[in-house]
Amino acid sequence: MEKKLVIAGFGGQGVMLAGELLAEAGKEEEKYVTFLPSYGPEMRGGTANCHVIVSDNPIASPIIANPEAAIIMNLPSLDKFEPLMEEDGILILNKTLIPKEVQRKDVRVLSIDALTIAKELGNEKVTNLILLGAYVTVEKTVSLETVKNALKVFLTGKKEKLIPINEKALDKGAEIAKEFLGEK
Amino acid sequence: MGEKILMKGAEVIAEAAIRAGCMAFFGYPITPQNETPEYFSRRMPQLGRVFLQAESEVAAINMVYGAACTGTRVITTSSSPGISLMQEGFSYIANSNVPCVVVNAMRGGPGLGDIAPAQADYFQATKGGGHGDYHSIVIAPHTIQEEADLMFDAFDLADKYRIMVVVLVDGLMGQMMEPVEFKDWVDVKKFKTPEWATVGQGDRDHRNIITSLSILAEGLEKMNLHLQEKYRKIKENEVRYEEYKMDDAEYAVTAFGTVARISKTTVDMARKKGIKLGLIRPITLWPFPTEIINKRAEQLKFFLDSEMNEGQMLEDVKLAVNGKKPVYFFGKLGGVVPTAEDILKEVEKHIEGGK
Amino acid sequence: MKIIYKKPEPITKTHTTYCPGCPHGIAHRLVAELLEEMNLTKKAVIVWPVGCSVFGYYFIGTDAVEAAHGRACAMATGIKRVHPESFVISYQGDGDLASIGIAETVHAAARGERISVVYINNGNYGMTGGQMAPTTLLGQRTTTTPYGRDAKLNGFPLHVPEMLAAIDGPAYIARAALDSPQHIIQAKKFLKKAFTAQTKDLGFSLVEMISACPTNWKLSPVEAMERIRREVLPVFPIGEFKVAKGVE
């Protein structure tokens, strides 16, 4: 098994956290993992993306030229990554901020009104985890439970109280993904 | 060895150095490696060790020089423009025969360049960089785990040969995260002040002087011959490289650091297509693995050297191949990182061209 | 036989390379006398500069390192930080300390590095043949100010002790002169306080010593000393600019 995911959006949308969380979960499941962030001036406010690879075997290149899966959190990121997607790859979109249809017919699309759902859950900052919950459910890169466990590594101290709402967000994403997969 | 920790490459450098017994850090902030000094600034005081943010890279390397004269394990870390400022210090350190470790997380140049990953400081690192006839040992890890392991070797080699060891990485390796397992802590209580160190004469029956100066040409020639003899020993004993799927290879990529890692994917992709491609990855860039490259030239149809520069290691590969086979080049400039697909395309192009 | 005069123990038997009438020898002697009197010789590491005193380690017999031009304070910092038991002296000239090395000097002072700096000001670059230094007086002719130092072209002489005294890090900052027995005795008193600032762990210390360069000034040794009193001291007055509690 080798799974390659690109997560892209605005700085501040939790792109990096979602990626690090998946990497940590992969590590906890004793898989090989790489997490490669874009960095620099675009870190705040601009577009940000990260490449996460989770594999049963040692990982050579940490760079994903053609993603087989992408979590896309805003419109500029869709414009950037849609043309790069592998055939039959999956785009998981934050529909709330992407008022546009995917043009390509050879990719799968799971479009989630994630920001709206996050607001309903009570914290728009968990948009990223709704999408991540959907991703791991569709791609089965790691188990949802491991991702939840990994939250403890990142949400410590004052942030610890945010764990329940983040777990809820992951669950919500997973639920939507199951519907998408026709498992429900 | 302990458990695996998911860490950023730039922080792994600091933690590995600390575990390897690094007692002092002197440096100046520069992107893309600020996480390294920041990490040192948190950890060193906890351990009663030295962290000092210098007023410039020029000052930082001379603080390293001073600390190195006491035989203390010392490090500085920087990125390309900062490393340029340190070249004078490197040259002095070389001719003073004192040990230290320098990490260069290379970024795009020349000039202010950018902060994206690059490998354009290969010449500077391997051919001296500062003035005079000197070398530093240059090691180039290609994964975060290897980076963690090689930091230990960097300090050991520095002490063994009383030489500066450069750990050459790039911004990409600094920013990426990967699970790492660190080697056991070096017991710093066992460190002794070496007999050559300048810490005050104390009970010694002679005093120590550390200088790179000899005003008489014959004296300076002697110092140079001493250096060359040391370099000869290092070339004999410390060459390291990795071969990947080279046994039956008909073509080989040569690459170091990040590009070597990417090239492993290229090799796997090529093999799936039935192309017998392999990779030779120098781990020590100086001393350079000349012999193995020369030997492999016999079995290969061509080499493709790939780097994030305009062809710097290429010159050493060509010298090693010595005209036996063609050596092609594929590079990306200014901080652009090649993909495995890019490199494969080049390999295929040259196979096609050879038919 | 009764000994009435001898060289201080740390002074080696090597003949110095300094020109006739050069006060470096006096400054070396003061350093050596104090190392001996304060029992610091075996703990001392002297950082020597690039300049006329580049071979200083041949003349004062302590552990020593040879710094790059201007970097002595940084190198001294490196030694002292990792080996605080050592007694670390940085011996520098005016080109080395006040021109190319001014950043290292100011920041070592600002950090309050526990090092003692002996700063020799002879108003020119002696070793390289008498070019303008940051301390060259207005109107003074040097090989690079053949018409005299012009403030409009070359700016003004730099007063290092006055500058450093404005910073919080130093524990002791003074200027002495090496032109006469009285001034030399006073210079030793100042230098002792500078060394004490380090042994008592109080902070950075520096003593500027107004010196002469008879060769490049094209004066006899005696005339050079007279010039110090006549022309240099009015611009660079002797005095203590910063004395932290506990230095005396």
PDB file of N, CA and C in Angstrom, chain B residues 2-41:
ATOM      1  N   GLY B   2      15.540   4.567  20.123  1.00  0.00           N
ATOM      2  CA  GLY B   2      14.301   4.682  20.878  1.00  0.00           C
ATOM      3  C   GLY B   2      13.100   4.560  19.972  1.00  0.00           C
ATOM      4  N   GLU B   3      12.010   5.198  20.377  1.00  0.00           N
ATOM      5  CA  GLU B   3      10.794   5.118  19.561  1.00  0.00           C
ATOM      6  C   GLU B   3      10.897   6.109  18.409  1.00  0.00           C
ATOM      7  N   LYS B   4       9.991   5.931  17.445  1.00  0.00           N
ATOM      8  CA  LYS B   4       9.992   6.843  16.309  1.00  0.00           C
ATOM      9  C   LYS B   4       9.223   8.116  16.647  1.00  0.00           C
ATOM     10  N   ILE B   5       9.779   9.241  16.252  1.00  0.00           N
ATOM     11  CA  ILE B   5       9.125  10.532  16.481  1.00  0.00           C
ATOM     12  C   ILE B   5       8.954  11.210  15.128  1.00  0.00           C
ATOM     13  N   LEU B   6       7.766  11.773  14.909  1.00  0.00           N
ATOM     14  CA  LEU B   6       7.526  12.524  13.673  1.00  0.00           C
ATOM     15  C   LEU B   6       8.082  13.930  13.865  1.00  0.00           C
ATOM     16  N   MET B   7       9.124  14.260  13.121  1.00  0.00           N
ATOM     17  CA  MET B   7       9.778  15.563  13.324  1.00  0.00           C
ATOM     18  C   MET B   7      10.159  16.202  12.008  1.00  0.00           C
ATOM     19  N   LYS B   8      10.234  17.534  12.056  1.00  0.00           N
ATOM     20  CA  LYS B   8      10.711  18.322  10.938  1.00  0.00           C
ATOM     21  C   LYS B   8      12.222  18.135  10.786  1.00  0.00           C
ATOM     22  N   GLY B   9      12.684  18.041   9.536  1.00  0.00           N
ATOM     23  CA  GLY B   9      14.109  17.834   9.293  1.00  0.00           C
ATOM     24  C   GLY B   9      14.997  18.850   9.994  1.00  0.00           C
ATOM     25  N   ALA B  10      14.582  20.111   9.980  1.00  0.00           N
ATOM     26  CA  ALA B  10      15.403  21.171  10.577  1.00  0.00           C
ATOM     27  C   ALA B  10      15.557  20.957  12.079  1.00  0.00           C
ATOM     28  N   GLU B  11      14.542  20.377  12.701  1.00  0.00           N
ATOM     29  CA  GLU B  11      14.632  20.117  14.146  1.00  0.00           C
ATOM     30  C   GLU B  11      15.401  18.831  14.425  1.00  0.00           C
ATOM     31  N   VAL B  12      15.294  17.892  13.489  1.00  0.00           N
ATOM     32  CA  VAL B  12      16.026  16.628  13.638  1.00  0.00           C
ATOM     33  C   VAL B  12      17.533  16.901  13.684  1.00  0.00           C
ATOM     34  N   ILE B  13      17.979  17.836  12.854  1.00  0.00           N
ATOM     35  CA  ILE B  13      19.398  18.194  12.841  1.00  0.00           C
ATOM     36  C   ILE B  13      19.844  18.611  14.232  1.00  0.00           C
ATOM     37  N   ALA B  14      19.046  19.466  14.866  1.00  0.00           N
ATOM     38  CA  ALA B  14      19.414  19.968  16.190  1.00  0.00           C
ATOM     39  C   ALA B  14      19.387  18.844  17.225  1.00  0.00           C
ATOM     40  N   GLU B  15      18.314  18.074  17.235  1.00  0.00           N
ATOM     41  CA  GLU B  15      18.198  17.018  18.249  1.00  0.00           C
ATOM     42  C   GLU B  15      19.313  15.978  18.080  1.00  0.00           C
ATOM     43  N   ALA B  16      19.588  15.620  16.823  1.00  0.00           N
ATOM     44  CA  ALA B  16      20.637  14.619  16.582  1.00  0.00           C
ATOM     45  C   ALA B  16      21.998  15.167  17.020  1.00  0.00           C
ATOM     46  N   ALA B  17      22.247  16.437  16.721  1.00  0.00           N
ATOM     47  CA  ALA B  17      23.525  17.043  17.111  1.00  0.00           C
ATOM     48  C   ALA B  17      23.663  17.041  18.635  1.00  0.00           C
ATOM     49  N   ILE B  18      22.578  17.372  19.296  1.00  0.00           N
ATOM     50  CA  ILE B  18      22.605  17.411  20.766  1.00  0.00           C
ATOM     51  C   ILE B  18      22.908  16.019  21.318  1.00  0.00           C
ATOM     52  N   ARG B  19      22.228  15.016  20.769  1.00  0.00           N
ATOM     53  CA  ARG B  19      22.467  13.648  21.245  1.00  0.00           C
ATOM     54  C   ARG B  19      23.875  13.180  20.914  1.00  0.00           C
ATOM     55  N   ALA B  20      24.434  13.730  19.837  1.00  0.00           N
ATOM     56  CA  ALA B  20      25.802  13.355  19.445  1.00  0.00           C
ATOM     57  C   ALA B  20      26.846  14.074  20.294  1.00  0.00           C
ATOM     58  N   GLY B  21      26.399  14.881  21.242  1.00  0.00           N
ATOM     59  CA  GLY B  21      27.345  15.506  22.161  1.00  0.00           C
ATOM     60  C   GLY B  21      27.761  16.906  21.791  1.00  0.00           C
ATOM     61  N   CYS B  22      26.988  17.550  20.915  1.00  0.00           N
ATOM     62  CA  CYS B  22      27.285  18.942  20.574  1.00  0.00           C
ATOM     63  C   CYS B  22      27.064  19.827  21.803  1.00  0.00           C
ATOM     64  N   MET B  23      28.107  20.531  22.224  1.00  0.00           N
ATOM     65  CA  MET B  23      28.047  21.302  23.465  1.00  0.00           C
ATOM     66  C   MET B  23      27.772  22.780  23.238  1.00  0.00           C
ATOM     67  N   ALA B  24      27.873  23.232  21.988  1.00  0.00           N
ATOM     68  CA  ALA B  24      27.691  24.666  21.755  1.00  0.00           C
ATOM     69  C   ALA B  24      27.168  24.925  20.349  1.00  0.00           C
ATOM     70  N   PHE B  25      26.252  25.876  20.261  1.00  0.00           N
ATOM     71  CA  PHE B  25      25.741  26.346  18.974  1.00  0.00           C
ATOM     72  C   PHE B  25      25.966  27.844  18.898  1.00  0.00           C
ATOM     73  N   PHE B  26      26.512  28.293  17.771  1.00  0.00           N
ATOM     74  CA  PHE B  26      26.581  29.722  17.481  1.00  0.00           C
ATOM     75  C   PHE B  26      25.995  29.921  16.092  1.00  0.00           C
ATOM     76  N   GLY B  27      25.097  30.877  15.915  1.00  0.00           N
ATOM     77  CA  GLY B  27      24.517  31.055  14.587  1.00  0.00           C
ATOM     78  C   GLY B  27      23.706  32.329  14.472  1.00  0.00           C
ATOM     79  N   TYR B  28      23.219  32.534  13.275  1.00  0.00           N
ATOM     80  CA  TYR B  28      22.485  33.759  12.953  1.00  0.00           C
ATOM     81  C   TYR B  28      21.254  33.344  12.152  1.00  0.00           C
ATOM     82  N   PRO B  29      20.087  33.954  12.405  1.00  0.00           N
ATOM     83  CA  PRO B  29      18.869  33.489  11.737  1.00  0.00           C
ATOM     84  C   PRO B  29      18.915  33.637  10.207  1.00  0.00           C
ATOM     85  N   ILE B  30      18.435  32.628   9.522  1.00  0.00           N
ATOM     86  CA  ILE B  30      18.215  32.738   8.078  1.00  0.00           C
ATOM     87  C   ILE B  30      17.237  31.646   7.655  1.00  0.00           C
ATOM     88  N   THR B  31      16.301  32.007   6.790  1.00  0.00           N
ATOM     89  CA  THR B  31      15.355  31.057   6.231  1.00  0.00           C
ATOM     90  C   THR B  31      16.059  30.269   5.136  1.00  0.00           C
ATOM     91  N   PRO B  32      15.818  29.005   4.911  1.00  0.00           N
ATOM     92  CA  PRO B  32      14.769  28.172   5.507  1.00  0.00           C
ATOM     93  C   PRO B  32      15.269  27.209   6.575  1.00  0.00           C
ATOM     94  N   GLN B  33      15.970  27.661   7.564  1.00  0.00           N
ATOM     95  CA  GLN B  33      16.464  26.713   8.577  1.00  0.00           C
ATOM     96  C   GLN B  33      16.320  27.276   9.995  1.00  0.00           C
ATOM     97  N   ASN B  34      15.459  28.271  10.168  1.00  0.00           N
ATOM     98  CA  ASN B  34      15.344  28.899  11.492  1.00  0.00           C
ATOM     99  C   ASN B  34      14.871  27.948  12.578  1.00  0.00           C
ATOM    100  N   GLU B  35      14.169  26.887  12.185  1.00  0.00           N
ATOM    101  CA  GLU B  35      13.712  25.922  13.192  1.00  0.00           C
ATOM    102  C   GLU B  35      14.892  25.255  13.878  1.00  0.00           C
ATOM    103  N   THR B  36      16.035  25.191  13.196  1.00  0.00           N
ATOM    104  CA  THR B  36      17.199  24.538  13.806  1.00  0.00           C
ATOM    105  C   THR B  36      17.744  25.371  14.977  1.00  0.00           C
ATOM    106  N   PRO B  37      18.131  26.641  14.760  1.00  0.00           N
ATOM    107  CA  PRO B  37      18.577  27.428  15.923  1.00  0.00           C
ATOM    108  C   PRO B  37      17.493  27.588  16.988  1.00  0.00           C
ATOM    109  N   GLU B  38      16.247  27.700  16.566  1.00  0.00           N
ATOM    110  CA  GLU B  38      15.177  27.842  17.564  1.00  0.00           C
ATOM    111  C   GLU B  38      15.112  26.610  18.466  1.00  0.00           C
ATOM    112  N   TYR B  39      15.285  25.458  17.850  1.00  0.00           N
ATOM    113  CA  TYR B  39      15.263  24.214  18.622  1.00  0.00           C
ATOM    114  C   TYR B  39      16.454  24.171  19.586  1.00  0.00           C
ATOM    115  N   PHE B  40      17.641  24.530  19.065  1.00  0.00           N
ATOM    116  CA  PHE B  40      18.826  24.591  19.932  1.00  0.00           C
ATOM    117  C   PHE B  40      18.591  25.547  21.096  1.00  0.00           C
ATOM    118  N   SER B  41      17.952  26.676  20.811  1.00  0.00           N
ATOM    119  CA  SER B  41      17.780  27.697  21.859  1.00  0.00           C
ATOM    120  C   SER B  41      16.884  27.186  22.987  1.00  0.00           C
TER     121      SER B  41
END
